[in-house]
Amino acid sequence: MMHTHSHFLLGKQYLKLQTADLKGLEAKPVSDSLLEWEAKVEGLKDTLWEGAVLLLTLHFSEAYNSVPPTVEFNAIPFHPNVDKDTGSPCIPCLDSEWNPSISISSILLSIQTMLSNPVLEGAVNPEAADMLWSSPSTYHRVVLDCVKASQELERNRKAVQLDSQNRLVRRIPFEDYLKTWTKMATTKAGSWMRNESLEDLIKRPETFAMYYGSPDKESPMGPQRETFRAIMYGTVRQPKKTEPVSEGRQARMDQMRKIYLLYRAPDMLAPQVSVQGDTMFSRDLCRAHDRQQQDLWENEVDKLVAWTHSLSVEELED
């Protein structure tokens, strides 16, 4: 990773903070980029903010130290010089009086001093400034509540850190993990859930009969399979058993067959006429033959229509 001028300056600042003897002040970067830090400021002894533990976040840009960092309280205290919406402290060294020689430790010392020495002129929290001016006792009670709240947050933070440090993390083989997870699983496969193979069914006749039936007993799965087929493919009408045909019905069927045979090959049933030559007599003979064929066909059609009217509907349905 390429380091810029700001990274080198912040690295030097971190080394100085580690060797400096600062009471109630801590700061360190939270990432390798060194552009974001977390800090802790404790209230000064024998002041209204004694015992308070306030956490802050410092954001640096690539233009550091030409421009000051952005500083914000994580839990915003009730103070005339702290913005109640953003949590930014209003101190001159972060605004109008900033210069590149101001160090991170100087910023934290200024914030620590500001807590016990509020400035009412140009306050960024007018409500806190008015309360401190008009009712100092009420302001003191509110500050003491802020101190207690900060102490509770610090205890919770330390408890979380201690728990994470004491937590044992080790690598285990996947087989051990799978075995442990299987024992902890709430749903386990029973014998009734396994997929029955054909070999298993053959070894157990009662189970085989349940699926495929037996010669002397109908399979209990039969109705279920029929219901499934009806849902998936619809009901299938079974063909009725054929019954012997009566003599009258057989006679009518033979008559119908003859008529259809006539329709299929009328020339085979009509007399054949041999026509030779292209004479006037032969043409008249062909016309007579055509009229005879047409009359024969019309007579057969009339017979077919009359016979169909005489059929019984019940017999046709059978």
mmCIF file with all atom_site columns, N, CA, C and O in Angstrom, residues 189-202 204 207 210-212:
data_model
loop_
_atom_site.group_PDB
_atom_site.id
_atom_site.type_symbol
_atom_site.label_atom_id
_atom_site.label_alt_id
_atom_site.label_comp_id
_atom_site.label_asym_id
_atom_site.label_entity_id
_atom_site.label_seq_id
_atom_site.pdbx_PDB_ins_code
_atom_site.Cartn_x
_atom_site.Cartn_y
_atom_site.Cartn_z
_atom_site.occupancy
_atom_site.B_iso_or_equiv
_atom_site.pdbx_formal_charge
_atom_site.auth_seq_id
_atom_site.auth_comp_id
_atom_site.auth_asym_id
_atom_site.auth_atom_id
_atom_site.pdbx_PDB_model_num
ATOM 1  N N  . ALA A 1 189 ? -33.578 -38.378 10.411 1.00 0.00 ? 189 ALA A N  1
ATOM 2  C CA . ALA A 1 189 ? -34.266 -39.313 9.516  1.00 0.00 ? 189 ALA A CA 1
ATOM 3  C C  . ALA A 1 189 ? -34.566 -40.603 10.261 1.00 0.00 ? 189 ALA A C  1
ATOM 4  O O  . ALA A 1 189 ? -33.689 -41.199 10.891 1.00 0.00 ? 189 ALA A O  1
ATOM 5  N N  . GLY A 1 190 ? -35.828 -41.025 10.223 1.00 0.00 ? 190 GLY A N  1
ATOM 6  C CA . GLY A 1 190 ? -36.223 -42.283 10.834 1.00 0.00 ? 190 GLY A CA 1
ATOM 7  C C  . GLY A 1 190 ? -36.226 -43.413 9.825  1.00 0.00 ? 190 GLY A C  1
ATOM 8  O O  . GLY A 1 190 ? -36.005 -43.214 8.625  1.00 0.00 ? 190 GLY A O  1
ATOM 9  N N  . SER A 1 191 ? -36.523 -44.606 10.315 1.00 0.00 ? 191 SER A N  1
ATOM 10 C CA . SER A 1 191 ? -36.541 -45.764 9.422  1.00 0.00 ? 191 SER A CA 1
ATOM 11 C C  . SER A 1 191 ? -37.633 -45.649 8.372  1.00 0.00 ? 191 SER A C  1
ATOM 12 O O  . SER A 1 191 ? -37.509 -46.159 7.269  1.00 0.00 ? 191 SER A O  1
ATOM 13 N N  . TRP A 1 192 ? -38.721 -44.932 8.737  1.00 0.00 ? 192 TRP A N  1
ATOM 14 C CA . TRP A 1 192 ? -39.841 -44.808 7.793  1.00 0.00 ? 192 TRP A CA 1
ATOM 15 C C  . TRP A 1 192 ? -39.531 -43.814 6.674  1.00 0.00 ? 192 TRP A C  1
ATOM 16 O O  . TRP A 1 192 ? -40.239 -43.750 5.683  1.00 0.00 ? 192 TRP A O  1
ATOM 17 N N  . MET A 1 193 ? -38.453 -43.042 6.799  1.00 0.00 ? 193 MET A N  1
ATOM 18 C CA . MET A 1 193 ? -38.129 -42.034 5.792  1.00 0.00 ? 193 MET A CA 1
ATOM 19 C C  . MET A 1 193 ? -37.166 -42.541 4.732  1.00 0.00 ? 193 MET A C  1
ATOM 20 O O  . MET A 1 193 ? -36.923 -41.870 3.743  1.00 0.00 ? 193 MET A O  1
ATOM 21 N N  . ARG A 1 194 ? -36.586 -43.689 4.919  1.00 0.00 ? 194 ARG A N  1
ATOM 22 C CA . ARG A 1 194 ? -35.577 -44.126 3.958  1.00 0.00 ? 194 ARG A CA 1
ATOM 23 C C  . ARG A 1 194 ? -36.219 -44.609 2.662  1.00 0.00 ? 194 ARG A C  1
ATOM 24 O O  . ARG A 1 194 ? -37.363 -45.061 2.654  1.00 0.00 ? 194 ARG A O  1
ATOM 25 N N  . ASN A 1 195 ? -35.489 -44.529 1.604  1.00 0.00 ? 195 ASN A N  1
ATOM 26 C CA . ASN A 1 195 ? -35.968 -44.936 0.289  1.00 0.00 ? 195 ASN A CA 1
ATOM 27 C C  . ASN A 1 195 ? -35.839 -46.445 0.145  1.00 0.00 ? 195 ASN A C  1
ATOM 28 O O  . ASN A 1 195 ? -34.741 -46.993 0.185  1.00 0.00 ? 195 ASN A O  1
ATOM 29 N N  . GLU A 1 196 ? -36.961 -47.107 -0.014 1.00 0.00 ? 196 GLU A N  1
ATOM 30 C CA . GLU A 1 196 ? -36.969 -48.564 -0.077 1.00 0.00 ? 196 GLU A CA 1
ATOM 31 C C  . GLU A 1 196 ? -36.482 -49.018 -1.453 1.00 0.00 ? 196 GLU A C  1
ATOM 32 O O  . GLU A 1 196 ? -37.031 -48.630 -2.482 1.00 0.00 ? 196 GLU A O  1
ATOM 33 N N  . SER A 1 197 ? -35.455 -49.827 -1.462 1.00 0.00 ? 197 SER A N  1
ATOM 34 C CA . SER A 1 197 ? -34.996 -50.417 -2.710 1.00 0.00 ? 197 SER A CA 1
ATOM 35 C C  . SER A 1 197 ? -35.745 -51.722 -2.964 1.00 0.00 ? 197 SER A C  1
ATOM 36 O O  . SER A 1 197 ? -36.401 -52.279 -2.073 1.00 0.00 ? 197 SER A O  1
ATOM 37 N N  . LEU A 1 198 ? -35.652 -52.229 -4.191 1.00 0.00 ? 198 LEU A N  1
ATOM 38 C CA . LEU A 1 198 ? -36.354 -53.455 -4.543 1.00 0.00 ? 198 LEU A CA 1
ATOM 39 C C  . LEU A 1 198 ? -35.824 -54.638 -3.736 1.00 0.00 ? 198 LEU A C  1
ATOM 40 O O  . LEU A 1 198 ? -36.598 -55.510 -3.320 1.00 0.00 ? 198 LEU A O  1
ATOM 41 N N  . GLU A 1 199 ? -34.522 -54.654 -3.487 1.00 0.00 ? 199 GLU A N  1
ATOM 42 C CA . GLU A 1 199 ? -33.953 -55.752 -2.698 1.00 0.00 ? 199 GLU A CA 1
ATOM 43 C C  . GLU A 1 199 ? -34.495 -55.750 -1.273 1.00 0.00 ? 199 GLU A C  1
ATOM 44 O O  . GLU A 1 199 ? -34.813 -56.799 -0.709 1.00 0.00 ? 199 GLU A O  1
ATOM 45 N N  . ASP A 1 200 ? -34.627 -54.555 -0.675 1.00 0.00 ? 200 ASP A N  1
ATOM 46 C CA . ASP A 1 200 ? -35.183 -54.467 0.675  1.00 0.00 ? 200 ASP A CA 1
ATOM 47 C C  . ASP A 1 200 ? -36.629 -54.939 0.697  1.00 0.00 ? 200 ASP A C  1
ATOM 48 O O  . ASP A 1 200 ? -37.076 -55.608 1.641  1.00 0.00 ? 200 ASP A O  1
ATOM 49 N N  . LEU A 1 201 ? -37.385 -54.577 -0.336 1.00 0.00 ? 201 LEU A N  1
ATOM 50 C CA . LEU A 1 201 ? -38.792 -54.979 -0.375 1.00 0.00 ? 201 LEU A CA 1
ATOM 51 C C  . LEU A 1 201 ? -38.927 -56.494 -0.525 1.00 0.00 ? 201 LEU A C  1
ATOM 52 O O  . LEU A 1 201 ? -39.827 -57.104 0.058  1.00 0.00 ? 201 LEU A O  1
ATOM 53 N N  . ILE A 1 202 ? -38.057 -57.106 -1.329 1.00 0.00 ? 202 ILE A N  1
ATOM 54 C CA . ILE A 1 202 ? -38.129 -58.559 -1.506 1.00 0.00 ? 202 ILE A CA 1
ATOM 55 C C  . ILE A 1 202 ? -37.814 -59.277 -0.207 1.00 0.00 ? 202 ILE A C  1
ATOM 56 O O  . ILE A 1 202 ? -38.413 -60.318 0.118  1.00 0.00 ? 202 ILE A O  1
ATOM 57 N N  . ARG A 1 204 ? -38.594 -58.286 2.694  1.00 0.00 ? 204 ARG A N  1
ATOM 58 C CA . ARG A 1 204 ? -39.707 -58.116 3.628  1.00 0.00 ? 204 ARG A CA 1
ATOM 59 C C  . ARG A 1 204 ? -41.019 -58.276 2.867  1.00 0.00 ? 204 ARG A C  1
ATOM 60 O O  . ARG A 1 204 ? -41.487 -57.339 2.221  1.00 0.00 ? 204 ARG A O  1
ATOM 61 N N  . THR A 1 207 ? -43.930 -55.685 3.420  1.00 0.00 ? 207 THR A N  1
ATOM 62 C CA . THR A 1 207 ? -43.737 -54.378 2.804  1.00 0.00 ? 207 THR A CA 1
ATOM 63 C C  . THR A 1 207 ? -43.898 -54.455 1.288  1.00 0.00 ? 207 THR A C  1
ATOM 64 O O  . THR A 1 207 ? -44.466 -53.563 0.662  1.00 0.00 ? 207 THR A O  1
ATOM 65 N N  . MET A 1 210 ? -47.458 -54.455 0.461  1.00 0.00 ? 210 MET A N  1
ATOM 66 C CA . MET A 1 210 ? -48.079 -53.153 0.640  1.00 0.00 ? 210 MET A CA 1
ATOM 67 C C  . MET A 1 210 ? -47.899 -52.289 -0.601 1.00 0.00 ? 210 MET A C  1
ATOM 68 O O  . MET A 1 210 ? -48.785 -51.532 -0.989 1.00 0.00 ? 210 MET A O  1
ATOM 69 N N  . TYR A 1 211 ? -46.743 -52.391 -1.274 1.00 0.00 ? 211 TYR A N  1
ATOM 70 C CA . TYR A 1 211 ? -46.464 -51.579 -2.452 1.00 0.00 ? 211 TYR A CA 1
ATOM 71 C C  . TYR A 1 211 ? -47.024 -52.199 -3.730 1.00 0.00 ? 211 TYR A C  1
ATOM 72 O O  . TYR A 1 211 ? -47.564 -51.502 -4.583 1.00 0.00 ? 211 TYR A O  1
ATOM 73 N N  . TYR A 1 212 ? -46.837 -53.527 -3.892 1.00 0.00 ? 212 TYR A N  1
ATOM 74 C CA . TYR A 1 212 ? -47.149 -54.173 -5.159 1.00 0.00 ? 212 TYR A CA 1
ATOM 75 C C  . TYR A 1 212 ? -48.304 -55.168 -5.079 1.00 0.00 ? 212 TYR A C  1
ATOM 76 O O  . TYR A 1 212 ? -48.686 -55.746 -6.091 1.00 0.00 ? 212 TYR A O  1
#
